[in-house]
CSV table of C-alpha atoms in Angstrom, one decimal:
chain,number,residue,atom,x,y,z
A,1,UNK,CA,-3.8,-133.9,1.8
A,2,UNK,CA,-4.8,-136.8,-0.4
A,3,UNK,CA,-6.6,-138.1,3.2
A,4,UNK,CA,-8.8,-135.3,3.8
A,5,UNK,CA,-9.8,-134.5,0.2
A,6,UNK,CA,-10.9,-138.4,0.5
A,7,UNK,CA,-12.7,-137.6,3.7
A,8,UNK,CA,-14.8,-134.7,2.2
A,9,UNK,CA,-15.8,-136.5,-0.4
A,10,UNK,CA,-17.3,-139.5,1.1
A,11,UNK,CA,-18.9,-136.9,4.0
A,12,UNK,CA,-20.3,-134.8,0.9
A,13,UNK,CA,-18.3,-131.9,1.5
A,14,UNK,CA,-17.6,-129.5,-1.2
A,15,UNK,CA,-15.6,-126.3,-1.1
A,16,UNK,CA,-17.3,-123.0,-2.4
A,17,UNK,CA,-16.2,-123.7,-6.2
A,18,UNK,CA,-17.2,-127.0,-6.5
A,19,UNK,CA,-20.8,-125.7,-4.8
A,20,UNK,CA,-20.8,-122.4,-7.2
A,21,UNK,CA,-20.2,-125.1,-10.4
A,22,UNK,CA,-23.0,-127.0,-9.9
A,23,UNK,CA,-25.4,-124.0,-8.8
A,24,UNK,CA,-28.7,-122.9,-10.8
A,25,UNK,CA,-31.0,-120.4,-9.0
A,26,UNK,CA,-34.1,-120.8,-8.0
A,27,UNK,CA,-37.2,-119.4,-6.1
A,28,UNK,CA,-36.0,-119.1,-2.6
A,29,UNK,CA,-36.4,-121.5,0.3
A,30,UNK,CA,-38.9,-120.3,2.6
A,31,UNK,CA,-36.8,-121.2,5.4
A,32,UNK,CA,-33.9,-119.5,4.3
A,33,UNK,CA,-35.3,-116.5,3.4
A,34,UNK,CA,-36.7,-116.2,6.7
A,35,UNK,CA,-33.2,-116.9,8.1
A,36,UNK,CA,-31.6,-114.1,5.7
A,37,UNK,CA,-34.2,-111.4,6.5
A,38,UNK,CA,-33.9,-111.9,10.5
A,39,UNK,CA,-30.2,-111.8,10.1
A,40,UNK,CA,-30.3,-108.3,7.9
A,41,UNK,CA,-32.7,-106.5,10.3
A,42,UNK,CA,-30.3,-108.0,13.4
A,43,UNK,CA,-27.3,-106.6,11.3
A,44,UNK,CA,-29.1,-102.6,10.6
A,45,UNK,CA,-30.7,-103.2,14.1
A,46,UNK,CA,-28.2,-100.8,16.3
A,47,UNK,CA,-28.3,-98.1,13.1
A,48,UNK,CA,-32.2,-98.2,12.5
A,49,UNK,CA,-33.7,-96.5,9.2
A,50,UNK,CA,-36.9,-94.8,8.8
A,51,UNK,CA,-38.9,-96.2,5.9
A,52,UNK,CA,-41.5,-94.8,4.3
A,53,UNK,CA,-44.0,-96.4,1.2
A,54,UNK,CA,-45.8,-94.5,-1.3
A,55,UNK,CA,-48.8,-97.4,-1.9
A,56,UNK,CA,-50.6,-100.1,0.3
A,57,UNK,CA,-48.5,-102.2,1.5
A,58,UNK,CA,-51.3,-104.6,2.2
A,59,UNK,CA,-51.6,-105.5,-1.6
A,60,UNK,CA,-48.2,-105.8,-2.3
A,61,UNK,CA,-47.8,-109.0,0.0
A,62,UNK,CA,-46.6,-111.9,-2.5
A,63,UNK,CA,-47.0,-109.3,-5.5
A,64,UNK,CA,-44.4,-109.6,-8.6
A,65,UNK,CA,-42.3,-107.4,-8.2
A,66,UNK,CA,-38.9,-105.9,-9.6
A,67,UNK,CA,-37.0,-103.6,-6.7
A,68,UNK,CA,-34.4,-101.4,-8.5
A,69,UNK,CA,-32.7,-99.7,-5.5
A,70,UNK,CA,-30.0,-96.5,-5.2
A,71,UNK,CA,-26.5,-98.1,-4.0
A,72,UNK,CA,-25.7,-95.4,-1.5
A,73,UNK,CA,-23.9,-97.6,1.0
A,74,UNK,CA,-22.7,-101.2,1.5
A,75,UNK,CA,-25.5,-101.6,4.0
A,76,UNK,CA,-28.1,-101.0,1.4
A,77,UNK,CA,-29.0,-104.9,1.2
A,78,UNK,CA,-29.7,-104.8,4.4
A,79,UNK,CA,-31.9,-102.0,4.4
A,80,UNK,CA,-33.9,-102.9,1.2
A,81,UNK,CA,-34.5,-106.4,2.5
A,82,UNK,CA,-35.2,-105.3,6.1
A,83,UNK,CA,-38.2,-102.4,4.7
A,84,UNK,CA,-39.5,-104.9,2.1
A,85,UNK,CA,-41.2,-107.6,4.1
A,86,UNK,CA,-43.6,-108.4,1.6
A,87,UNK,CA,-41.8,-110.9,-0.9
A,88,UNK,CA,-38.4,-112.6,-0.8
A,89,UNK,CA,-36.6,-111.3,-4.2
A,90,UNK,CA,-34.2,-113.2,-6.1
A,91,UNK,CA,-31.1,-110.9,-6.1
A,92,UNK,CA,-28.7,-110.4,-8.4
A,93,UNK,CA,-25.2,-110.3,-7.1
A,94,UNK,CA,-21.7,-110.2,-7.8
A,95,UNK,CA,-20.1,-113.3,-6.5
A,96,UNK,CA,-17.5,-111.2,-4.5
A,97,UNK,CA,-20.4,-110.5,-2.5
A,98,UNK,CA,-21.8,-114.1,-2.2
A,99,UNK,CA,-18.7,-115.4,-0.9
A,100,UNK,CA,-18.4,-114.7,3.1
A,101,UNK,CA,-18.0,-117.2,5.2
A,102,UNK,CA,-21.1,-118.6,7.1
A,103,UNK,CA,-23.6,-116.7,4.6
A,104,UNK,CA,-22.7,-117.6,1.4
A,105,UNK,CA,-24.3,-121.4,1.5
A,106,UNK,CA,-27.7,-119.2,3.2
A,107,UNK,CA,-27.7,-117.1,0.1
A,108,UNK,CA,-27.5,-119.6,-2.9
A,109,UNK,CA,-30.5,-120.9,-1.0
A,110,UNK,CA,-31.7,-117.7,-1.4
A,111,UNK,CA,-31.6,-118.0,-5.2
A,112,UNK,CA,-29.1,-115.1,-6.1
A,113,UNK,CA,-28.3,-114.6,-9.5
A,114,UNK,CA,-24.5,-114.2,-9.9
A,115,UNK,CA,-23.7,-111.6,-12.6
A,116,UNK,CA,-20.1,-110.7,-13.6
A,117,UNK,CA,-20.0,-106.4,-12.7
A,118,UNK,CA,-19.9,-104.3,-15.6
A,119,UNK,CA,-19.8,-106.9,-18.1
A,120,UNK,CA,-22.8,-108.7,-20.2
A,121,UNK,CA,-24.0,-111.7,-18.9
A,122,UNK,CA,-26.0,-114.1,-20.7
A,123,UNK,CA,-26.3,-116.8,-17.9
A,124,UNK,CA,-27.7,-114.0,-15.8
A,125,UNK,CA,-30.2,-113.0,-18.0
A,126,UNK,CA,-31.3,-116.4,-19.1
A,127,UNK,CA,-32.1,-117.4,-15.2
A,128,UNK,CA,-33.6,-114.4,-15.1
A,129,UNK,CA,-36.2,-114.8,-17.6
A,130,UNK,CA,-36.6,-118.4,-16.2
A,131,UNK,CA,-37.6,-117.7,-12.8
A,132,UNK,CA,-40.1,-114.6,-14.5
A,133,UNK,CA,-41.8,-117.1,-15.3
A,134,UNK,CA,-41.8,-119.3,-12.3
A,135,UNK,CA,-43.0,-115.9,-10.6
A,136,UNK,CA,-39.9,-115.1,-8.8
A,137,UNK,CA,-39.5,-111.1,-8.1
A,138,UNK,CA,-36.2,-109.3,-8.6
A,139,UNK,CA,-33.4,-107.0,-6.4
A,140,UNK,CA,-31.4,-104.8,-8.6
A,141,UNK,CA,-29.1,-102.3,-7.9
A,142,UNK,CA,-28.4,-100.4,-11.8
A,143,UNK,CA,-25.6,-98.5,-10.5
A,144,UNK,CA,-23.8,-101.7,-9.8
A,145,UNK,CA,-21.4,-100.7,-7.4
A,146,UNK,CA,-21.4,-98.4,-3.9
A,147,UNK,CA,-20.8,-95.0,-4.9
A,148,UNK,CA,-17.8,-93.3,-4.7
A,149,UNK,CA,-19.0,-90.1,-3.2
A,150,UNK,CA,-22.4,-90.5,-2.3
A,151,UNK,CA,-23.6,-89.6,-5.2
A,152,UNK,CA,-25.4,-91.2,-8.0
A,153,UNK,CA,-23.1,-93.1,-9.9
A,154,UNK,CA,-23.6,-94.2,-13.8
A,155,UNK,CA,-26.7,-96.1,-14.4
A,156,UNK,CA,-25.9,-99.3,-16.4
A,157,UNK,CA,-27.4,-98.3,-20.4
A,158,UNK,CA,-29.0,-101.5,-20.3
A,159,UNK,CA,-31.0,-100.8,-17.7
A,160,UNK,CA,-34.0,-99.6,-19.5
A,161,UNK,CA,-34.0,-102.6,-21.6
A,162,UNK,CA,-34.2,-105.3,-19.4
A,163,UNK,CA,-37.0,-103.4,-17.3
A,164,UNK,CA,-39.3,-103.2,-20.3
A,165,UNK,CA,-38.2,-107.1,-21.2
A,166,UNK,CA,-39.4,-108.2,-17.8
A,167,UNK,CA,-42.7,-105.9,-17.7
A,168,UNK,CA,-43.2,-106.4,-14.2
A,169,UNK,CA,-44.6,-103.9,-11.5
A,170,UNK,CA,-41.8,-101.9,-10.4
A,171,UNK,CA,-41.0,-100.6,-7.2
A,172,UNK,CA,-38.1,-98.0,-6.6
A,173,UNK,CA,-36.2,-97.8,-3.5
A,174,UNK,CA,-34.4,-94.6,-2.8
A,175,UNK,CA,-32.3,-93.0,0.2
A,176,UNK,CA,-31.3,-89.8,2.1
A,177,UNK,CA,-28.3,-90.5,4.8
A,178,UNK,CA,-27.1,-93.8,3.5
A,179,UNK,CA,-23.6,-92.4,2.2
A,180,UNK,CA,-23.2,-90.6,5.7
A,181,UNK,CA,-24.1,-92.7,7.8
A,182,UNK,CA,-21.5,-95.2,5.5
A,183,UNK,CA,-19.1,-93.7,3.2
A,184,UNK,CA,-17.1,-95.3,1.0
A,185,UNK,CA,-13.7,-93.8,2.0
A,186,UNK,CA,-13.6,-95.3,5.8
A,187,UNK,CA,-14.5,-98.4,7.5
A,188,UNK,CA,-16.1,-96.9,10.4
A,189,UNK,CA,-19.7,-96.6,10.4
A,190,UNK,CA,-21.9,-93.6,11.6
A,191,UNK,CA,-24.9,-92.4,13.6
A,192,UNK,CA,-27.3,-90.4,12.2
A,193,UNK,CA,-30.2,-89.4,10.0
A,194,UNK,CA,-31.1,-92.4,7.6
A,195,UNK,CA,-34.2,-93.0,5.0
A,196,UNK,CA,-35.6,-95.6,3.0
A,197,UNK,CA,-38.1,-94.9,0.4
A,198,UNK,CA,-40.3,-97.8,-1.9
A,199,UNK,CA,-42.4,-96.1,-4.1
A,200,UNK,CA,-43.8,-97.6,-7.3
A,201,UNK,CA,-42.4,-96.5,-9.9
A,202,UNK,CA,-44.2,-98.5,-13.0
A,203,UNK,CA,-46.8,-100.3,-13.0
A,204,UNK,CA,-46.0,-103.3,-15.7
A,205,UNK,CA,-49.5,-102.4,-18.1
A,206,UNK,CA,-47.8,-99.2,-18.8
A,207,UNK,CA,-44.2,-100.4,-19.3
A,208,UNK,CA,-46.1,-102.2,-22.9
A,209,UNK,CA,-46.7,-98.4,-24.0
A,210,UNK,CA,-43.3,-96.7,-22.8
A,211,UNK,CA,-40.3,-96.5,-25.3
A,212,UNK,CA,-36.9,-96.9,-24.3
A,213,UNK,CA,-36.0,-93.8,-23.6
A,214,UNK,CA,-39.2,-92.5,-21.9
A,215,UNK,CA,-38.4,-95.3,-19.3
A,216,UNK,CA,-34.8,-94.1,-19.0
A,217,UNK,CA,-35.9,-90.3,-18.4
A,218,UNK,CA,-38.8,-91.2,-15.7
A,219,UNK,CA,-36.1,-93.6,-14.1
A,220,UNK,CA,-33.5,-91.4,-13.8
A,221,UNK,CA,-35.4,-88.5,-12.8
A,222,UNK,CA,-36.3,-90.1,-9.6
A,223,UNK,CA,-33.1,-92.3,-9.1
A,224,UNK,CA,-30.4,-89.0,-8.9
A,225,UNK,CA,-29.6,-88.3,-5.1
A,226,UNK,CA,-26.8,-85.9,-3.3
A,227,UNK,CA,-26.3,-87.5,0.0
A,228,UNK,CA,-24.3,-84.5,0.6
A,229,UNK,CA,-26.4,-81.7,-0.7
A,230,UNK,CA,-29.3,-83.3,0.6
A,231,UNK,CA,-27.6,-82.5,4.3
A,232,UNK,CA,-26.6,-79.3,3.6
A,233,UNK,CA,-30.2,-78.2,2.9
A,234,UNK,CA,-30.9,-80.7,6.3
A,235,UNK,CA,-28.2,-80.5,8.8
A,236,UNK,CA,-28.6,-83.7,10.5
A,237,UNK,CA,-26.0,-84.6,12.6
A,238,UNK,CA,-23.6,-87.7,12.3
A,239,UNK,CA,-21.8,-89.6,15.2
A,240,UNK,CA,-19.0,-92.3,15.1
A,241,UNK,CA,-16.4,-93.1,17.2
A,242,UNK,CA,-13.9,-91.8,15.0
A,243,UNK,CA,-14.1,-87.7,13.8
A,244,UNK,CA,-16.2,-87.8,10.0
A,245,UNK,CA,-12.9,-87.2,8.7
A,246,UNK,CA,-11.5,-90.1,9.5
A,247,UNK,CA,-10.3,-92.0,5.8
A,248,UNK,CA,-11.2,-89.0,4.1
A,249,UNK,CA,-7.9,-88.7,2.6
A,250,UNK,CA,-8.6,-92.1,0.8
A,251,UNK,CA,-11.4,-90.3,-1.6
A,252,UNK,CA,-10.2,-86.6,-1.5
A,253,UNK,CA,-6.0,-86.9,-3.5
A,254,UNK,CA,-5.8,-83.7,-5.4
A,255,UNK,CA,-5.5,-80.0,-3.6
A,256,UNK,CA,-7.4,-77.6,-5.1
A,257,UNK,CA,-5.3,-75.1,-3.5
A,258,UNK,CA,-2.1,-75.6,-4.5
A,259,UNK,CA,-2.6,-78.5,-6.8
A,260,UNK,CA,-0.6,-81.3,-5.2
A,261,UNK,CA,-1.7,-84.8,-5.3
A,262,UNK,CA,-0.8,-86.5,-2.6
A,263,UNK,CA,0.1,-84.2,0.0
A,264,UNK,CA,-3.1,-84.4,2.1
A,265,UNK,CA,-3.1,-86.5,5.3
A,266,UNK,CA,-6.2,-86.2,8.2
A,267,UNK,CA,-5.4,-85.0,12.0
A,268,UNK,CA,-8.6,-85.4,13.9
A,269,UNK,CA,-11.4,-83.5,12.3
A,270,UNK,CA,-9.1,-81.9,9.7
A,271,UNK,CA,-7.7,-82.3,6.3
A,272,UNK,CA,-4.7,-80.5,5.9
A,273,UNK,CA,-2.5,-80.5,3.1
A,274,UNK,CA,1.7,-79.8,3.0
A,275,UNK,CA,1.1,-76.0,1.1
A,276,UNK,CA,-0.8,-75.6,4.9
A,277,UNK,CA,-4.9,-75.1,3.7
A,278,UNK,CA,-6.7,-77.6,5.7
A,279,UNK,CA,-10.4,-77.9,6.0
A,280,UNK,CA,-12.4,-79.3,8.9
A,281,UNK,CA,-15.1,-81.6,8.7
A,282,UNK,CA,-17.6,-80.7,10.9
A,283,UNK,CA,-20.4,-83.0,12.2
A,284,UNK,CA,-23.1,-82.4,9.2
A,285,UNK,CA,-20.2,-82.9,6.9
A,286,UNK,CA,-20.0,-79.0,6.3
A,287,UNK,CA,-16.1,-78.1,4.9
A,288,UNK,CA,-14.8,-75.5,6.9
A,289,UNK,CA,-11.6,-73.5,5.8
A,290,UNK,CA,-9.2,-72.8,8.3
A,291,UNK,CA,-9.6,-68.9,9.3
A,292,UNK,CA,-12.2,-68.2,7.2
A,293,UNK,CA,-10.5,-69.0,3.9
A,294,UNK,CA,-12.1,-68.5,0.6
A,295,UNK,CA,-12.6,-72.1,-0.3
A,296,UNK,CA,-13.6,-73.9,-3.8
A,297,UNK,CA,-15.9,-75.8,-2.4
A,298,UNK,CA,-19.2,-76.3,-0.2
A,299,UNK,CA,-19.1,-80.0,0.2
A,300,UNK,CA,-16.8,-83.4,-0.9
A,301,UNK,CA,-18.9,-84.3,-3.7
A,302,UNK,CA,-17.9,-81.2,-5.1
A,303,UNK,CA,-14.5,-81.9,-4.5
A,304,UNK,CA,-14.2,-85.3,-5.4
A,305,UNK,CA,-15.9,-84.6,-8.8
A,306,UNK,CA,-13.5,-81.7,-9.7
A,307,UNK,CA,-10.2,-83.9,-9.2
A,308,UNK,CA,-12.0,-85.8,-12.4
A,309,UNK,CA,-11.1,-82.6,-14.2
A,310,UNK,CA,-8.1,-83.0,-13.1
A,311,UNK,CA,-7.5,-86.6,-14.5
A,312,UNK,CA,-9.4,-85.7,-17.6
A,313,UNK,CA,-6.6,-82.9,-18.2
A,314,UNK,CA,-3.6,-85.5,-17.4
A,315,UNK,CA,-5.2,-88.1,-19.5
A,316,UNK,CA,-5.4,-85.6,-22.4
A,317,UNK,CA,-1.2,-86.1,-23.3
A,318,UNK,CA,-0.9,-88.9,-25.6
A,319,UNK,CA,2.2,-90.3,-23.6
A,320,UNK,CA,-0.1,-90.2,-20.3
A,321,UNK,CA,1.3,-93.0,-18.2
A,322,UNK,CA,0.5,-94.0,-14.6
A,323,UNK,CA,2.4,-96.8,-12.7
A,324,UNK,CA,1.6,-98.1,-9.5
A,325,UNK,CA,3.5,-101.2,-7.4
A,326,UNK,CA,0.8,-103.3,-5.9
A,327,UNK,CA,0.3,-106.8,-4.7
A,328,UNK,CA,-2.2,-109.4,-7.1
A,329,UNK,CA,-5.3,-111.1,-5.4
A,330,UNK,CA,-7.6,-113.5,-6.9
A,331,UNK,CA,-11.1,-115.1,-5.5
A,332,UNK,CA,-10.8,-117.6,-3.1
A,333,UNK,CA,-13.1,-120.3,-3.4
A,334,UNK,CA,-11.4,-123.2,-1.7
A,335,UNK,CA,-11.7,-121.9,2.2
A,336,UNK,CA,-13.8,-119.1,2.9
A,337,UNK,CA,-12.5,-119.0,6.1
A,338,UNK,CA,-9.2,-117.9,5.2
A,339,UNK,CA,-10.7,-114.6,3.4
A,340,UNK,CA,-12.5,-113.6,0.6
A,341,UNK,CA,-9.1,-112.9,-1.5
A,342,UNK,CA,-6.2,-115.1,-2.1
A,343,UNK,CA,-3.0,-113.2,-2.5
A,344,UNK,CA,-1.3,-114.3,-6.1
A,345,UNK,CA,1.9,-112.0,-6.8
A,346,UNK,CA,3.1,-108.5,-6.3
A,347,UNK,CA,4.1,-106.5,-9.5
A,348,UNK,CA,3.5,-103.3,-11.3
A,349,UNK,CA,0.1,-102.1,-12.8
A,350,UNK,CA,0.3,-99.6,-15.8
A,351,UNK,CA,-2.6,-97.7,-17.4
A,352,UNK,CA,-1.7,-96.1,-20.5
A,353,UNK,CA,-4.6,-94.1,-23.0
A,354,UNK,CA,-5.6,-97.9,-24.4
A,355,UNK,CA,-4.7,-100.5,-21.5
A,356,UNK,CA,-4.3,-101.7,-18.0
A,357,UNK,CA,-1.8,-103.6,-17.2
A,358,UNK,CA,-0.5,-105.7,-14.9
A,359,UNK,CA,3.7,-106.8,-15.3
A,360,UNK,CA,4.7,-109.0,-12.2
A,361,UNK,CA,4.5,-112.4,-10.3
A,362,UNK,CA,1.1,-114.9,-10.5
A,363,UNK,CA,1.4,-117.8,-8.6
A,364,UNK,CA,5.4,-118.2,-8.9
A,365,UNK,CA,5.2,-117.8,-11.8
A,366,UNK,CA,6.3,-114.3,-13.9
A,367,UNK,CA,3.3,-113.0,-16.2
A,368,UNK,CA,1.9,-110.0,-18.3
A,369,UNK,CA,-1.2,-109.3,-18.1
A,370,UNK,CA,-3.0,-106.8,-20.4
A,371,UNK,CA,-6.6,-105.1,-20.3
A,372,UNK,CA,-8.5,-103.3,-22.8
A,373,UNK,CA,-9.7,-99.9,-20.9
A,374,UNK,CA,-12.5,-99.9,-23.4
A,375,UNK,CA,-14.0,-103.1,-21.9
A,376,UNK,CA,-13.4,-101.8,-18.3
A,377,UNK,CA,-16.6,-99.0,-17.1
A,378,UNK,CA,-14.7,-99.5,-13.4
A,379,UNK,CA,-11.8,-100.4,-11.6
A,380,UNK,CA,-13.9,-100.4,-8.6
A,381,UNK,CA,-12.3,-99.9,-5.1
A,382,UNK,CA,-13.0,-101.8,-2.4
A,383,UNK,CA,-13.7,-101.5,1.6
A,384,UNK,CA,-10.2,-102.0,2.0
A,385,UNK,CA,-9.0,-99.4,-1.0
A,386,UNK,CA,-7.9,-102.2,-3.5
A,387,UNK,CA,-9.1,-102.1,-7.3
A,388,UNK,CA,-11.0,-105.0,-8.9
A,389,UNK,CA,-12.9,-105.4,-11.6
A,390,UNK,CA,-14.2,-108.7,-14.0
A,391,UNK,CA,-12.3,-109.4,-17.5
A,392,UNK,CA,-13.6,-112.0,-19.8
A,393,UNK,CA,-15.7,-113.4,-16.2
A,394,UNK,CA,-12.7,-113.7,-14.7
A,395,UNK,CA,-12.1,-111.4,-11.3
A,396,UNK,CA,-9.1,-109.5,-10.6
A,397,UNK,CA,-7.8,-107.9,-7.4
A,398,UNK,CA,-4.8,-105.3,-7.6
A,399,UNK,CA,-3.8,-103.9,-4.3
A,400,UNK,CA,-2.0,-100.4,-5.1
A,401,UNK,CA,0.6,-100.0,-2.5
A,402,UNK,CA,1.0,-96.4,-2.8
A,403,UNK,CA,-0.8,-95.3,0.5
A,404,UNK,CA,-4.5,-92.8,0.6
A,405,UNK,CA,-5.7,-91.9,-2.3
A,406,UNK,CA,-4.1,-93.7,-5.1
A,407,UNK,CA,-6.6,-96.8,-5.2
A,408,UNK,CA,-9.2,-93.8,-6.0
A,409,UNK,CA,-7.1,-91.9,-8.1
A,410,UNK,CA,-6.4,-95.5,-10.2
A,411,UNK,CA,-10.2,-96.0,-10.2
A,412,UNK,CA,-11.3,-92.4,-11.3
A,413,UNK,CA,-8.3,-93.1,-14.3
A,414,UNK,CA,-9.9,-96.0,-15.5
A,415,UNK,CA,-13.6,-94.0,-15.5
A,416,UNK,CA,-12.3,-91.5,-17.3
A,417,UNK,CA,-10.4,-93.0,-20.1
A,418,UNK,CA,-13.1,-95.7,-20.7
A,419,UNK,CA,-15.8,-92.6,-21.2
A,420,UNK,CA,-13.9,-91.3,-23.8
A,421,UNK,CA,-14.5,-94.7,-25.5
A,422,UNK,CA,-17.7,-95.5,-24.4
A,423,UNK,CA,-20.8,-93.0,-25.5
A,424,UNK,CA,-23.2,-94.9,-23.8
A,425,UNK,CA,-21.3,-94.3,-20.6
A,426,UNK,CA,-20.1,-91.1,-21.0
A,427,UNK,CA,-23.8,-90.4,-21.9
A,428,UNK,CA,-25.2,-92.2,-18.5
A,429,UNK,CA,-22.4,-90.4,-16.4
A,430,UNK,CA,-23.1,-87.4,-17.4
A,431,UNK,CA,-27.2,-87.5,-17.1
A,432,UNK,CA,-26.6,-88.4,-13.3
A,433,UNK,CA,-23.8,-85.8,-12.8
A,434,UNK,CA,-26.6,-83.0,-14.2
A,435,UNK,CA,-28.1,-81.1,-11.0
């Protein structure tokens, strides 16, 4: 071992840490940004988008610019980068994202700006302000995260703030399809109708006279989207190998027929739960009751925002308690070829009114971890239906072991009891939530 760590060294080989330690973004290499854009457009090129721009995009080429763009799907990088020819953007990323094999060397020499999710990050925001003035442009996505249910999801208070700090011309890039064609609940892409929009959304002489709040309102006013009751109005079909059901039960846990959690599982095209109402899923994403049932709702965003209701009620007893076995990751950043995630010890997570907790094994050794709800927005779930989240900078990976549904259910627990701490975010969730 002693051998090869001798051998790397002399040949300048450095694992991803040691190469993150010494990183400082810059303005992007030419060559690598042309490398990163023909690779994105490669990527998107057997799902293709339709992108439309509200300005001349002959006068945007090499313009300033700051891109705040609607997280609808995973693919949304892709998408942004692949419509937006005209400048390369520094973009700020969380470094779970950064680190897959093959790409992540290309993107440092891309200049991303790693940013810790939900949490404030000075080192972010002073290379920020540094490459403003080297004339760097910006790719930001407010809501930080995919959205749950294709839906607009909370946008981060400070938000407003930094877009007046930095004054530049602002473009805004929304979508219609990018949930469907997506979601966040199944690993199998889909077919179908899919729109990108870049329209300019300030212009930076008028940011100097806009307050605060007047930004806020004009941003969130054109930010909100309904994937879902955008295709009810539309009724564009969707196509995938696998029926638009497929993983649903991994976002939809509570029946709102009977009100079991749990007791859902998908056959096909349907959801059906043990009490025996079952919905199908039709191909516009239509629910459809079984023999023309009365059913509580028209669409899952509708479904998946009542269960919060449901938590909200459960997290209302002051002895509220929810337990969950699950196996402990952590960021790998020795061999990226061996996965993003390292597994570090399998244990019990606990989320009481006040804290999350983890009681179990890290590295051999047997630890108890403890989180403070009211510095956690998000327990985030991820493609594969773990939670993570960062503490203190640090990024934790908890892999709930209790089948569909419960990564979701965890992450929606975490949402609520943090709003009840958190005006600011129970403010922001509910001004996106509004129809």
């Amino acid at each position: 071992m002693k051998a090869m760590e001798s051998i790397k060294e002399k040949l300048g080989i450095r694992t991803p840490g040691e190469d993150l330690e010494a990183y400082v973004p810059d303005i992007p290499r030419r060559s690598a940004a042309k490398l990163t854009r023909a690779i994105m457009r490669l990527s998107v090129l057997n799902r293709p988008a339709r992108f439309s721009y509200d300005f001349d995009k002959r006068v945007m080429k090499g313009r300033q610019v700051l891109i705040l763009a609607q997280h609808a799907s995973r693919d949304d990088p892709y998408y942004v980068i692949a419509g937006y020819t005209f400048i390369q953007p520094n973009a700020v990323m969380s470094l779970t994202n950064v680190l897959i094999p093959v790409m992540y060397r290309l993107l440092l020499a891309d200049g991303v700006i790693l940013k810790s999710l939900f949490e404030p990050d000075i080192k972010a925001m002073r290379h920020m302000m540094r490459l403003h003035k080297k004339g760097a442009s910006f790719l930001l996505f407010p809501e930080g995260v995919q959205s749950a249910d294709g839906t607009t999801q909370p946008l981060h208070p400070a938000t407003a703030r930094l877009v007046k700090k930095l004054a530049m011309d602002t473009v805004l890039c929304t979508s219609h399809g990018a949930y469907l064609c997506n979601p966040r609940f199944d690993t199998n892409k889909r077919k179908g109708r899919l729109e990108y929009r870049f329209e300019m959304l300030f212009r930076k002489e008028e940011l100097k006279e806009m307050t605060e709040e007047e930004l806020y309102s004009r941003l969130l006013e054109k930010f909100r989207y309904n994937d879902f009751a955008w295709n009810r109005e539309n009724q564009y079909r969707y196509r995938s190998r696998v029926p638009l059901a497929n993983g649903i039960d991994n976002l939809l846990f509570a029946c709102p027929c009977c009100g079991k959690q749990f007791s859902m599982h998908v056959e096909g095209d349907r959801l059906l739960c043990s009490c025996g109402s079952a919905v199908t899923v039709d191909d516009r994403y239509n629910l459809i009751p079984d023999d023309g049932r009365d059913f509580p709702f028209r669409g899952i965003d509708e479904w998946y925002r009542w269960q919060r209701s449901v938590i909200e009620e459960e997290v209302s007893d002051e002895g509220f308690l929810l337990q969950e076995d699950a196996e402990f990751r952590t960021l790998n950043t020795e061999n990226l070829m061996k996965g993003r995630f390292t597994p570090a010890g399998e244990g019990r997570v606990e989320i009481d009114r006040e804290h999350f907790r983890y009681i179990g094994t890290r590295n051999g050794e047997e630890v108890k971890l403890e989180f403070d709800i009211s510095r956690m927005p998000c327990a985030s779930v991820t493609k594969a239906m773990a939670n993570e989240f960062y503490y203190d900078g640090v990024y934790h990976q908890f892999a709930v072991k209790g089948g569909p549904g419960h990564a979701v259910k965890l992450m929606m627990t975490v949402e609520v009891l943090h709003d009840m701490t958190d005006t600011d975010r129970s403010r922001a969730r509910k001004d996106v939530e509004r129809d």
